[in-house]
Short mmCIF file of C-alpha atoms and ligand atoms in Angstrom, two decimals:
data_model
loop_
_atom_site.label_atom_id
_atom_site.label_comp_id
_atom_site.label_asym_id
_atom_site.label_seq_id
_atom_site.Cartn_x
_atom_site.Cartn_y
_atom_site.Cartn_z
CA MET A 1 -15.51 -4.92 5.20
CA GLU A 2 -17.89 -7.48 3.71
CA LYS A 3 -19.17 -4.94 1.29
CA ILE A 4 -15.63 -3.90 0.22
CA THR A 5 -14.55 -7.64 -0.19
CA SER A 6 -17.58 -8.36 -2.31
CA LEU A 7 -17.17 -5.27 -4.46
CA ALA A 8 -13.48 -6.09 -4.72
CA LYS A 9 -14.33 -9.57 -6.12
CA ARG A 10 -17.37 -8.53 -8.26
CA ARG A 11 -15.41 -5.81 -10.10
CA GLY A 12 -12.15 -7.64 -10.26
CA PHE A 13 -9.95 -5.72 -7.75
CA VAL A 14 -8.96 -8.76 -5.61
CA PHE A 15 -9.72 -12.46 -5.81
CA GLN A 16 -9.09 -15.05 -3.23
CA SER A 17 -5.86 -17.13 -4.17
CA SER A 18 -6.51 -20.65 -5.64
CA GLU A 19 -10.21 -20.10 -5.17
CA ILE A 20 -11.32 -23.18 -7.29
CA TYR A 21 -9.52 -25.28 -4.66
CA GLY A 22 -11.18 -23.76 -1.68
CA GLY A 23 -8.77 -20.74 -1.39
CA GLN A 24 -5.27 -20.41 0.12
CA ASN A 25 -5.22 -18.66 3.49
CA GLY A 26 -3.04 -15.50 3.67
CA ALA A 27 -2.70 -14.95 -0.17
CA TRP A 28 -4.70 -12.92 -2.63
CA ASP A 29 -4.67 -12.28 -6.46
CA TYR A 30 -4.98 -8.72 -7.74
CA GLY A 31 -7.40 -8.69 -10.69
CA PRO A 32 -7.42 -6.15 -13.55
CA LEU A 33 -8.57 -3.11 -11.62
CA GLY A 34 -6.70 -4.23 -8.55
CA ILE A 35 -3.22 -4.40 -10.25
CA GLU A 36 -3.78 -0.96 -11.92
CA LEU A 37 -4.91 0.52 -8.33
CA LYS A 38 -1.83 -1.16 -6.70
CA ASN A 39 0.56 0.10 -9.43
CA ARG A 40 -0.75 3.51 -9.00
CA ILE A 41 -0.41 3.52 -5.35
CA ALA A 42 3.08 2.18 -5.74
CA GLY A 43 3.86 4.84 -8.40
CA ALA A 44 2.60 7.75 -6.19
CA TRP A 45 4.83 6.49 -3.35
CA TRP A 46 7.77 6.02 -5.69
CA LYS A 47 7.53 9.44 -7.15
CA GLU A 48 7.05 10.89 -3.61
CA MET A 49 10.22 9.18 -2.20
CA THR A 50 12.50 9.17 -5.13
CA ARG A 51 11.71 11.70 -8.01
CA LEU A 52 10.92 14.44 -5.33
CA HIS A 53 14.13 13.93 -3.49
CA ASP A 54 17.52 14.31 -5.04
CA ASN A 55 19.17 12.28 -2.43
CA ILE A 56 17.12 9.21 -2.34
CA ALA A 57 17.89 6.41 -4.80
CA GLY A 58 15.89 3.27 -5.77
CA LEU A 59 16.77 -0.44 -5.38
CA ASP A 60 15.15 -3.69 -6.18
CA ALA A 61 16.92 -6.40 -4.17
CA ALA A 62 16.42 -10.18 -4.46
CA ILE A 63 13.72 -11.96 -2.12
CA LEU A 64 16.20 -14.75 -1.38
CA MET A 65 19.09 -13.47 0.57
CA HIS A 66 22.11 -15.17 2.39
CA PRO A 67 20.70 -16.91 5.43
CA ARG A 68 23.31 -15.01 7.56
CA VAL A 69 21.35 -11.86 6.83
CA TRP A 70 18.54 -13.07 8.99
CA GLU A 71 20.94 -14.06 11.81
CA ALA A 72 22.55 -10.64 11.63
CA SER A 73 19.28 -8.70 11.50
CA GLY A 74 18.01 -10.58 14.67
CA HIS A 75 15.09 -12.08 12.65
CA VAL A 76 16.14 -15.85 13.42
CA GLU A 77 16.20 -15.10 17.13
CA ASN A 78 13.67 -12.40 17.57
CA PHE A 79 11.03 -12.36 14.81
CA THR A 80 8.43 -14.46 16.73
CA ASP A 81 4.87 -14.19 17.80
CA PRO A 82 3.54 -15.95 21.05
CA LEU A 83 1.23 -18.74 20.14
CA VAL A 84 -1.30 -20.75 22.04
CA ASP A 85 -3.58 -23.57 20.85
CA CYS A 86 -6.93 -24.77 22.17
CA LYS A 87 -6.79 -28.44 23.04
CA LYS A 88 -10.47 -28.83 22.58
CA CYS A 89 -11.54 -26.85 19.44
CA LYS A 90 -7.97 -26.85 17.90
CA LEU A 91 -8.32 -23.08 17.33
CA ARG A 92 -4.80 -21.20 17.32
CA PHE A 93 -4.46 -17.79 18.73
CA ARG A 94 -1.74 -15.09 19.03
CA ALA A 95 -1.39 -14.88 22.86
CA ASP A 96 -1.08 -11.17 22.69
CA MET A 97 -4.50 -10.87 20.99
CA ILE A 98 -6.54 -12.67 23.38
CA PRO A 99 -8.04 -11.36 26.63
CA GLU A 100 -5.48 -11.44 29.49
CA GLU A 101 -7.88 -13.25 31.86
CA ASN A 102 -8.26 -16.10 29.25
CA LEU A 103 -4.50 -16.39 29.07
CA ALA A 104 -3.99 -16.37 32.79
CA ALA A 105 -6.82 -19.04 33.20
CA LYS A 106 -5.54 -20.97 30.11
CA LYS A 107 -9.15 -20.85 28.81
CA CYS A 108 -9.98 -20.73 25.15
CA PRO A 109 -11.84 -17.38 24.32
CA ASP A 110 -13.97 -19.39 21.79
CA CYS A 111 -14.98 -22.61 23.41
CA GLY A 112 -13.80 -22.33 26.94
CA GLY A 113 -11.48 -25.43 26.38
CA GLU A 114 -7.99 -25.67 27.92
CA LEU A 115 -5.10 -23.75 26.17
CA THR A 116 -1.63 -24.96 25.75
CA ASP A 117 1.31 -23.08 27.27
CA THR A 118 2.54 -20.06 25.29
CA ARG A 119 5.30 -20.81 22.83
CA LYS A 120 7.31 -18.79 20.43
CA PHE A 121 6.53 -19.07 16.70
CA ASN A 122 9.18 -17.68 14.10
CA LEU A 123 7.28 -15.84 11.40
CA MET A 124 9.83 -16.40 8.72
CA PHE A 125 9.02 -18.80 5.94
CA LYS A 126 11.93 -21.27 5.68
CA SER A 127 12.85 -23.48 2.66
CA HIS A 128 15.84 -25.12 1.09
CA ILE A 129 17.86 -24.13 -1.87
CA GLY A 130 19.30 -26.71 -3.98
CA PRO A 131 18.55 -30.51 -4.09
CA ALA A 132 19.56 -31.28 -0.43
CA GLU A 133 17.22 -30.46 2.52
CA ASP A 134 19.99 -30.07 5.20
CA THR A 135 20.81 -27.17 7.43
CA ALA A 136 23.56 -25.85 4.95
CA SER A 137 20.76 -25.17 2.37
CA VAL A 138 18.22 -23.36 4.56
CA ILE A 139 16.97 -20.30 2.88
CA TYR A 140 14.22 -17.69 4.11
CA LEU A 141 11.63 -15.80 2.10
CA ARG A 142 12.48 -12.13 3.32
CA PRO A 143 10.01 -10.95 6.00
CA GLU A 144 10.91 -7.28 5.31
CA THR A 145 12.53 -5.50 2.38
CA ALA A 146 14.80 -3.31 4.55
CA GLN A 147 17.63 -5.79 4.76
CA GLY A 148 18.20 -5.79 1.05
CA ILE A 149 18.81 -2.04 1.36
CA TYR A 150 21.19 -2.42 4.25
CA VAL A 151 23.44 -4.99 2.61
CA ASN A 152 23.64 -2.76 -0.59
CA TYR A 153 24.23 0.45 1.13
CA LYS A 154 28.04 0.67 0.43
CA ASN A 155 27.30 -0.39 -3.20
CA ILE A 156 24.93 2.55 -3.58
CA ILE A 157 27.34 5.05 -1.97
CA GLN A 158 29.87 4.10 -4.48
CA SER A 159 27.83 3.73 -7.69
CA ASN A 160 25.82 6.93 -6.92
CA ARG A 161 28.42 8.98 -4.98
CA MET A 162 25.77 9.41 -2.23
CA LYS A 163 26.59 11.69 0.72
CA ILE A 164 24.98 11.53 4.17
CA PRO A 165 22.14 12.20 4.65
CA PHE A 166 20.74 10.15 1.83
CA GLY A 167 17.99 7.48 1.45
CA ILE A 168 17.44 4.18 -0.61
CA ALA A 169 13.94 3.25 -1.45
CA GLN A 170 12.38 -0.01 -2.38
CA ILE A 171 9.07 -1.63 -3.14
CA GLY A 172 8.79 -5.45 -3.09
CA LYS A 173 7.26 -8.60 -1.75
CA ALA A 174 7.61 -9.74 1.73
CA PHE A 175 6.51 -12.97 3.53
CA ARG A 176 5.47 -13.68 7.07
CA ASN A 177 3.88 -16.96 8.35
CA GLU A 178 1.09 -15.00 10.12
CA ILE A 179 -0.99 -16.84 12.61
CA VAL A 180 -4.15 -14.73 12.19
CA THR A 181 -4.85 -13.56 8.61
CA LYS A 182 -8.53 -12.35 8.85
CA ASN A 183 -9.76 -8.88 7.50
CA PHE A 184 -9.35 -9.45 3.78
CA ILE A 185 -5.93 -8.20 2.51
CA PHE A 186 -5.08 -6.42 5.91
CA ARG A 187 -2.67 -9.04 7.14
CA THR A 188 -1.47 -11.69 4.73
CA CYS A 189 1.35 -14.16 4.53
CA GLU A 190 2.50 -12.77 1.12
CA PHE A 191 2.36 -8.92 0.88
CA GLU A 192 4.34 -5.99 -0.47
CA GLN A 193 6.11 -3.23 1.34
CA MET A 194 7.19 0.25 0.31
CA GLU A 195 10.25 1.10 2.53
CA MET A 196 12.64 3.89 2.59
CA GLN A 197 15.89 3.75 4.67
CA TYR A 198 17.45 7.19 5.40
CA PHE A 199 20.96 7.12 6.47
CA VAL A 200 22.06 10.00 8.77
CA LYS A 201 24.92 10.94 11.13
CA PRO A 202 24.52 9.69 14.68
CA GLY A 203 23.15 12.62 16.79
CA ALA A 204 21.05 13.82 13.90
CA ASP A 205 18.63 10.88 14.04
CA GLU A 206 16.06 12.50 16.24
CA GLU A 207 15.74 15.56 14.01
CA TRP A 208 15.36 13.32 10.77
CA PHE A 209 12.95 11.05 12.53
CA ASN A 210 10.62 14.01 13.37
CA GLU A 211 11.17 15.30 9.69
CA TRP A 212 10.20 11.95 8.19
CA ARG A 213 7.15 11.68 10.39
CA LYS A 214 6.00 15.05 9.04
CA GLN A 215 6.70 14.01 5.42
CA ARG A 216 4.83 10.84 5.67
CA TRP A 217 1.77 12.44 7.23
CA ALA A 218 1.88 15.17 4.58
CA TYR A 219 2.09 12.47 1.84
CA TYR A 220 -1.37 10.93 2.81
CA GLU A 221 -2.86 14.45 2.94
CA LYS A 222 -1.72 14.89 -0.57
CA LEU A 223 -3.28 11.81 -1.74
CA GLY A 224 -6.62 13.10 -0.49
CA VAL A 225 -7.09 10.54 2.20
CA LYS A 226 -9.74 11.54 5.02
CA MET A 227 -7.32 12.90 7.61
CA ASP A 228 -9.79 12.42 10.35
CA HIS A 229 -9.33 8.69 9.62
CA LEU A 230 -5.54 8.80 10.37
CA ARG A 231 -3.67 9.23 13.64
CA TRP A 232 -0.30 8.67 15.23
CA HIS A 233 0.51 5.87 17.66
CA GLN A 234 3.78 5.92 19.51
CA HIS A 235 5.13 2.38 20.46
CA GLY A 236 5.32 1.79 24.17
CA LYS A 237 8.53 0.14 25.41
CA ASP A 238 6.89 -3.41 25.13
CA GLU A 239 5.80 -2.87 21.57
CA LEU A 240 9.28 -1.65 20.14
CA ALA A 241 10.83 -3.94 17.76
CA HIS A 242 14.25 -5.42 18.64
CA TYR A 243 15.97 -2.87 16.45
CA ALA A 244 14.20 0.30 17.41
CA LYS A 245 15.00 3.12 19.61
CA ASP A 246 11.68 5.04 18.93
CA ALA A 247 8.67 4.15 16.62
CA TYR A 248 5.50 5.72 15.51
CA ASP A 249 2.69 3.95 13.50
CA ILE A 250 0.36 5.89 11.23
CA GLU A 251 -2.88 4.18 12.01
CA TYR A 252 -5.99 4.24 9.77
CA LEU A 253 -9.57 3.88 10.81
CA PHE A 254 -10.35 0.69 9.04
CA PRO A 255 -13.91 -0.84 9.16
CA MET A 256 -12.71 -3.12 12.09
CA GLY A 257 -11.05 -0.22 14.03
CA TRP A 258 -7.85 1.74 14.15
CA ARG A 259 -5.02 -0.31 12.73
CA GLU A 260 -1.34 0.21 11.61
CA LEU A 261 -0.88 1.49 8.12
CA GLU A 262 2.74 2.56 8.17
CA GLY A 263 5.71 2.62 10.53
CA VAL A 264 8.32 5.28 11.08
CA HIS A 265 11.18 3.84 12.93
CA ASN A 266 14.44 5.01 14.41
CA ARG A 267 16.47 1.87 13.84
CA THR A 268 19.80 3.47 15.08
CA ASP A 269 22.97 1.83 13.85
CA TYR A 270 21.66 -1.63 14.94
CA ASP A 271 21.32 -3.22 11.47
CA LEU A 272 24.57 -1.79 9.95
CA ARG A 273 26.64 -2.63 13.13
CA ARG A 274 25.24 -6.16 13.04
CA HIS A 275 26.02 -6.65 9.32
CA ALA A 276 29.54 -5.52 10.02
CA GLN A 277 29.97 -7.98 12.89
CA PHE A 278 28.36 -11.04 10.97
CA SER A 279 30.03 -10.28 7.50
CA GLY A 280 33.30 -8.92 8.71
CA LYS A 281 32.95 -6.01 6.32
CA ASP A 282 33.44 -2.36 7.24
CA MET A 283 30.12 -0.69 7.14
CA GLN A 284 31.40 2.68 8.18
CA TYR A 285 30.86 5.73 6.13
CA ILE A 286 33.70 7.88 5.41
CA ASP A 287 32.79 11.63 5.48
CA GLN A 288 35.07 13.21 2.98
CA ASP A 289 33.69 16.60 3.68
CA ALA A 290 34.67 16.28 7.33
CA GLY A 291 38.34 15.26 7.37
CA ASN A 292 37.45 11.48 6.48
CA GLU A 293 35.47 11.13 9.85
CA ARG A 294 34.28 7.62 10.00
CA TYR A 295 31.09 6.35 11.55
CA ILE A 296 28.34 3.90 11.21
CA PRO A 297 25.15 5.79 10.19
CA TYR A 298 21.94 5.75 12.04
CA ILE A 299 18.91 4.79 9.92
CA ILE A 300 15.39 6.23 9.94
CA GLU A 301 12.92 3.87 8.32
CA THR A 302 9.60 4.65 6.79
CA SER A 303 7.82 1.42 6.16
CA ALA A 304 4.41 1.17 4.52
CA GLY A 305 2.45 -1.82 3.43
CA LEU A 306 1.65 -1.42 -0.26
CA THR A 307 -1.21 -4.04 -0.18
CA ARG A 308 -2.34 -2.63 3.14
CA ASN A 309 -2.50 0.75 1.44
CA VAL A 310 -4.68 -0.73 -1.33
CA LEU A 311 -7.14 -1.74 1.44
CA MET A 312 -6.98 1.70 3.00
CA ILE A 313 -7.53 3.38 -0.29
CA LEU A 314 -10.54 1.06 -1.04
CA CYS A 315 -12.04 1.72 2.35
CA ASP A 316 -11.39 5.43 2.15
CA ALA A 317 -12.83 5.79 -1.28
CA TYR A 318 -16.06 3.64 -0.58
CA ASP A 319 -19.32 5.45 -0.45
CA GLU A 320 -22.94 4.68 -0.98
CA GLU A 321 -25.31 7.52 -1.95
CA GLN A 322 -28.83 7.94 -2.81
CA VAL A 323 -29.13 9.81 -6.15
CA ALA A 324 -32.87 10.30 -6.37
CA GLU A 325 -32.57 14.12 -6.94
CA LYS A 326 -30.24 13.96 -9.76
CA SER A 327 -32.01 11.06 -11.46
CA ALA A 328 -34.23 13.17 -13.70
CA SER A 329 -31.91 12.89 -16.73
CA SER A 330 -30.02 9.84 -17.37
CA GLU A 331 -28.97 8.82 -13.87
CA GLY A 332 -31.65 6.24 -12.99
CA GLY A 333 -35.00 6.11 -11.31
CA ALA A 334 -36.28 7.68 -8.03
CA ASP A 335 -34.92 5.85 -5.02
CA ASP A 336 -31.74 4.94 -6.87
CA TRP A 337 -28.58 4.32 -4.81
CA ARG A 338 -25.19 4.13 -6.25
CA THR A 339 -22.02 2.67 -4.79
CA VAL A 340 -19.07 4.79 -5.70
CA LEU A 341 -15.33 4.69 -5.12
CA ARG A 342 -13.94 8.21 -4.70
CA PHE A 343 -10.45 7.48 -5.72
CA HIS A 344 -8.17 10.40 -6.34
CA PRO A 345 -7.81 10.64 -10.10
CA ASP A 346 -4.08 9.88 -9.84
CA LEU A 347 -4.87 6.56 -8.20
CA ALA A 348 -8.10 5.46 -10.10
CA PRO A 349 -7.53 2.29 -12.19
CA VAL A 350 -9.39 3.87 -15.16
CA THR A 351 -9.09 7.74 -15.49
CA ALA A 352 -11.73 8.16 -18.28
CA ALA A 353 -14.51 6.00 -19.71
CA ILE A 354 -15.77 6.71 -23.24
CA LEU A 355 -19.26 5.88 -23.77
CA PRO A 356 -21.31 6.32 -27.10
CA LEU A 357 -24.82 6.84 -26.25
CA MET A 358 -25.72 4.37 -29.22
CA LYS A 359 -23.61 1.94 -31.13
CA LYS A 360 -25.17 3.02 -34.38
CA ASP A 361 -25.12 6.10 -36.45
CA GLY A 362 -21.33 6.61 -36.31
CA LEU A 363 -21.34 7.37 -32.46
CA ALA A 364 -19.36 4.25 -31.68
CA GLU A 365 -16.76 5.03 -34.23
CA MET A 366 -16.43 8.64 -32.87
CA ALA A 367 -16.10 7.25 -29.30
CA GLN A 368 -13.40 4.78 -30.30
CA ASP A 369 -11.47 7.64 -32.11
CA ILE A 370 -11.61 9.75 -28.90
CA ARG A 371 -10.43 6.65 -26.96
CA ASN A 372 -7.53 6.21 -29.34
CA GLU A 373 -6.63 9.96 -28.87
CA LEU A 374 -6.54 9.63 -25.07
CA GLN A 375 -5.16 6.34 -24.35
CA ASP A 376 -1.53 7.29 -24.77
CA ASP A 377 -1.70 9.62 -21.84
CA TYR A 378 -4.64 8.08 -19.84
CA SER A 379 -5.91 4.85 -18.68
CA THR A 380 -9.23 4.54 -20.59
CA ASP A 381 -12.20 2.15 -20.79
CA TYR A 382 -14.65 1.90 -23.61
CA ASP A 383 -18.22 0.55 -22.87
CA GLN A 384 -21.08 0.62 -25.37
CA SER A 385 -23.46 -1.87 -23.76
CA GLY A 386 -26.55 -1.13 -21.79
CA ALA A 387 -28.43 1.89 -20.73
CA ILE A 388 -26.33 4.98 -20.20
CA GLY A 389 -27.28 5.23 -16.41
CA ARG A 390 -26.12 1.63 -15.88
CA ARG A 391 -22.97 2.32 -17.48
CA TYR A 392 -22.26 5.36 -15.34
CA ARG A 393 -22.91 3.10 -12.31
CA ARG A 394 -20.36 0.54 -13.48
CA GLN A 395 -17.76 3.33 -13.88
CA ASP A 396 -18.81 4.81 -10.38
CA GLU A 397 -18.12 1.30 -8.75
CA ALA A 398 -14.80 1.10 -10.59
CA GLY A 399 -13.98 4.55 -9.25
CA THR A 400 -13.56 6.13 -12.79
CA PRO A 401 -13.56 9.88 -12.08
CA PHE A 402 -14.62 11.01 -15.70
CA CYS A 403 -17.05 9.63 -18.20
CA ILE A 404 -17.06 11.05 -21.77
CA THR A 405 -20.24 10.56 -23.52
CA VAL A 406 -20.62 10.74 -27.30
CA ASP A 407 -24.19 11.64 -28.54
CA TYR A 408 -25.87 12.96 -31.51
CA GLN A 409 -25.02 16.64 -30.77
CA SER A 410 -21.35 15.46 -30.72
CA LYS A 411 -21.79 14.65 -34.51
CA ASP A 412 -23.08 18.09 -35.20
CA ASP A 413 -20.71 20.26 -33.23
CA ASN A 414 -17.72 18.06 -32.20
CA THR A 415 -18.39 18.47 -28.43
CA VAL A 416 -18.82 15.60 -25.84
CA THR A 417 -20.33 15.32 -22.35
CA LEU A 418 -17.88 15.27 -19.64
CA ARG A 419 -19.43 13.68 -16.55
CA PHE A 420 -17.83 13.95 -13.07
CA ARG A 421 -18.07 10.89 -10.83
CA ASP A 422 -18.29 12.72 -7.53
CA SER A 423 -20.89 15.33 -8.34
CA MET A 424 -22.50 13.58 -11.29
CA GLU A 425 -22.55 16.98 -12.95
CA GLN A 426 -22.06 17.02 -16.77
CA VAL A 427 -20.63 19.70 -19.03
CA ARG A 428 -20.07 20.00 -22.75
CA VAL A 429 -16.53 20.18 -23.85
CA PRO A 430 -15.21 20.60 -27.29
CA ARG A 431 -13.48 17.34 -28.40
CA SER A 432 -10.29 19.26 -29.18
CA GLU A 433 -10.13 20.49 -25.58
CA LEU A 434 -10.72 17.17 -23.93
CA ALA A 435 -7.16 16.10 -23.14
CA ALA A 436 -6.26 19.50 -21.68
CA ARG A 437 -9.41 19.64 -19.62
CA LEU A 438 -8.78 16.18 -18.09
CA LYS A 439 -5.29 17.30 -17.15
CA GLN A 440 -6.71 20.27 -15.52
CA GLU A 441 -9.38 18.47 -13.60
CA ILE A 442 -6.89 15.83 -12.35
CA LYS A 443 -4.37 18.54 -11.12
CA GLY A 444 -7.09 20.60 -9.41
CA TYR A 445 -8.94 17.61 -7.93
CA LYS A 446 -10.53 18.23 -4.58
CA ARG A 447 -12.67 15.49 -2.96
CA ILE A 448 -16.02 16.81 -2.17
CA LYS A 449 -17.32 14.13 0.07
N1 GAP B 1 11.08 -2.97 8.05
C1 GAP B 1 10.20 -2.71 9.13
C2 GAP B 1 8.89 -3.48 9.06
O1 GAP B 1 8.81 -4.35 8.26
P1 GAP B 1 6.61 -3.65 10.16
O2 GAP B 1 5.83 -2.80 11.16
O3 GAP B 1 6.65 -5.08 10.57
O4 GAP B 1 8.01 -3.07 9.89
C3 GAP B 1 5.70 -2.44 8.03
O5 GAP B 1 5.84 -3.54 8.81
C4 GAP B 1 4.49 -2.37 7.38
O6 GAP B 1 4.31 -3.57 6.44
C5 GAP B 1 3.16 -2.29 8.32
O7 GAP B 1 2.90 -0.98 8.73
C6 GAP B 1 2.17 -2.84 7.34
O8 GAP B 1 1.57 -1.97 6.49
C7 GAP B 1 2.91 -3.79 6.36
N2 GAP B 1 2.81 -5.24 6.81
C8 GAP B 1 3.49 -5.85 7.81
N3 GAP B 1 3.04 -7.13 8.00
C9 GAP B 1 2.03 -7.35 7.07
C10 GAP B 1 1.22 -8.43 6.76
N4 GAP B 1 1.28 -9.62 7.27
N5 GAP B 1 0.35 -8.21 5.67
C11 GAP B 1 0.17 -7.03 5.04
N6 GAP B 1 0.91 -5.90 5.40
C12 GAP B 1 1.92 -6.14 6.38
#
């Protein structure tokens, strides 16, 4: 994880928030490559969940919601972590994350000092809206995006004439006052979620639950994630959230071990029933195709962390490789090692880097021309400084799948070198065929390592 954190900073994927002030715990800033990667991951999810489904609509609800939402959802009462403090070293722990024997003996796992009693700590960030800081002005930063979907479900049925089963998808920020925020961007106080809520007829919930488990698993396969680094974890009775009848996590093998990446939850009719009760509004669905039958739909939720997906994709793509064998040409000296991010080309922040072998003799101008031709369709980078081998290494570290090199032959016959990040192989391609070749390579991409 240290290597990934340091690469992320060095290459402008992720920076510590407010670093010049010593950093802000639980918050991170996404740099030029990081925001591109995050946007592409969000784009892939959005395409999968909305464009490829006729019956799933999008939404972007506000972060600030009426405080009654969080009473209805159960978050005010139940969204807590058990907390203990060490009276001696003042460290704070989640009681469910320290060994049971320490908890029973009230002994700090770090210094052996005495621990306080366990107390419940609500994870929602609380603030005040307006000038008065009284109970009437309390407002929360949303701890999940899901509730914005539930309170809009009737609006979307009406505006888009949705019929059950249907879904609503949303990507957005969520906030949790996490007690433990280590492991880089894995668990943070400010993060982003990609959630889809699927509204089904009661009784059809288990079938749809299984169907969505299948679809979410297939999604990661399509992204080219190492499938032996993914597994399912079913929540035991003691793990189930207050709203869930059944829940499975997709876990990824991060450098610190298997951890949750995404959850698929059967939330039953809990949320809509509670909103009906707290708002006084009718949350029933009227099934016009079944003699106006009325019912409160059950909800199957797929809930993935976007920022956690960024970390997963970084970990999954990270590789170090000795390149001595291939170093005869322009790829560096004998014991040369390279760090390479093997992103799927659909996710890579830069798709193609255009590199003139020399700045002079019109090569730079030709390379710029090629960049101008490609940049409407592809995210490109242009780099003319330093030895060509070093430039390839820089692009490998950024995860750029294709490098296009303009050399003296290019001037003679209008061909360029197309260099593949993963194999480091190079082929000559006529300039006129470059855009089509890139398209073909992206579509047919298969990870080789
Ligand atoms: N709406 C259901 C829900 O929020 P969750 O299991 O609490 O369920 C869903 O969160 C996903 O959101 C997790 O699988 C994880 O990827 C991401 N997530 C949750 N808390 C996070 C945090 N503090 N930092 C980063 N990602 C987080």
